[in-house]
XYZ file of C-alpha atoms in Angstrom:
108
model
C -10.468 -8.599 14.296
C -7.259 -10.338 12.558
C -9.797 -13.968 12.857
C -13.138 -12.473 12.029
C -12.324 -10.252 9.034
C -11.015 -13.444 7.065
C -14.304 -15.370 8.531
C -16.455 -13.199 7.168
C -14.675 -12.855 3.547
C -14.734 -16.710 3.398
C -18.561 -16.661 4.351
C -19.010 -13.892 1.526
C -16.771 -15.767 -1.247
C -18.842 -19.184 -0.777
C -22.087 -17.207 -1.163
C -21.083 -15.420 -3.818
C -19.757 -19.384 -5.446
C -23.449 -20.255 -4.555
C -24.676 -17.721 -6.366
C -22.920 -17.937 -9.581
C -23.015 -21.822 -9.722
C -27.113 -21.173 -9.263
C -27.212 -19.004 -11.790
C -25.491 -20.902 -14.410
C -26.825 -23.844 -13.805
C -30.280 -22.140 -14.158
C -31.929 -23.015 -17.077
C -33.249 -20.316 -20.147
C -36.323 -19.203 -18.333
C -35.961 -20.371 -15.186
C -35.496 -18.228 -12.172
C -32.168 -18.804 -9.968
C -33.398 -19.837 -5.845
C -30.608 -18.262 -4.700
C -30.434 -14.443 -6.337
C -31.042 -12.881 -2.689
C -27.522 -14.824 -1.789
C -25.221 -12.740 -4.596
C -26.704 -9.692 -3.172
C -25.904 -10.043 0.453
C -22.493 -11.892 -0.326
C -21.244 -8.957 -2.005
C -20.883 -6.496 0.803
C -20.075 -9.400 3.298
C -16.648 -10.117 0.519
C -15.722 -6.256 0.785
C -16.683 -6.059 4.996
C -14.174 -8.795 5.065
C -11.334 -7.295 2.657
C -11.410 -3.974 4.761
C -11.043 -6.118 8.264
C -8.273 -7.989 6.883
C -6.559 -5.607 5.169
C -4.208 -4.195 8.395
C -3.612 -7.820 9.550
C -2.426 -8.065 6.168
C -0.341 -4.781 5.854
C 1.041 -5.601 9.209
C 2.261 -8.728 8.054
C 3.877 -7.877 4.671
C 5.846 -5.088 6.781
C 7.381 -7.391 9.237
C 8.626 -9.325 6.303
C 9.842 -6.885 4.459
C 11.065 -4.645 6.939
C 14.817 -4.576 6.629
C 14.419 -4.405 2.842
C 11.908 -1.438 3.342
C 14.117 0.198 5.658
C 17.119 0.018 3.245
C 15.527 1.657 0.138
C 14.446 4.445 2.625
C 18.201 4.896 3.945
C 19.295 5.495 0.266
C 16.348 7.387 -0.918
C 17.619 9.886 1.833
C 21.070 9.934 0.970
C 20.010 10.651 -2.777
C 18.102 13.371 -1.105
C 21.045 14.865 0.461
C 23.624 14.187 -2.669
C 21.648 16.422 -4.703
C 20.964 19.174 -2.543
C 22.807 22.470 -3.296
C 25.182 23.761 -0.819
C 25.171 26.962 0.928
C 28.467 29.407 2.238
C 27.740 29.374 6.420
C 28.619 33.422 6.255
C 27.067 35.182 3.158
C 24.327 32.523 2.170
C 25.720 32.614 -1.220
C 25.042 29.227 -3.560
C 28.252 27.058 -3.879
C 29.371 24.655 -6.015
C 29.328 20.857 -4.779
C 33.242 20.484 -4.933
C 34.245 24.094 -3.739
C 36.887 24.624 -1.259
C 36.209 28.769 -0.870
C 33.248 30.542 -1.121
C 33.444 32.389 -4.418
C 31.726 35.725 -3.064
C 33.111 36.321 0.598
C 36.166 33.471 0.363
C 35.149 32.119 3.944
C 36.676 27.873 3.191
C 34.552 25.398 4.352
């Protein structure tokens, strides 16, 4: 799959380059030879992009994967900064730099 997906995107690309250079070079009222070939190259270019596109995901993750893996690590802790607390006994909301719940007194 990670060889044949690119194959097959090349072979639609140059059919599709066949096609348009036909069909400029056509003259005013002549007919292009090679119509038929934009037609079929078309699907074969997007057959081609979908088979390469994991072997292609796959790769940008392995180069980026520390990078990735750091922006998660402090999305999460962003996560957890914001968060409200809660008092462990009554439930009640606390504020982020409270020593004593405000309602029962339980400290944290």
């Amino acid at each position: 799959m990670k060889k044949i997906g690119p194959l097959i995107l090349l072979i639609g690309l140059a059919g599709f380059a066949v096609f348009l250079f036909d069909f400029v070079s056509a003259d005013l009222l002549e007919e292009p030879k090679y119509f038929l070939v934009g037609f079929v190259s078309m699907p074969l270019i997007f057959i081609g992009a979908v088979m390469s596109m994991p072997s292609l995901q796959q790769k940008y993750l392995k180069q980026n994967e520390e990078i990735l893996r750091e922006q998660m690590k402090t999305m999460g802790e962003g996560f957890y900064e914001d968060r409200e607390k809660f008092c462990s006994n009554c439930g009640d909301c606390i504020e982020k730099n409270a020593k004593y719940c405000s309602v029962c007194g339980t400290p944290l």
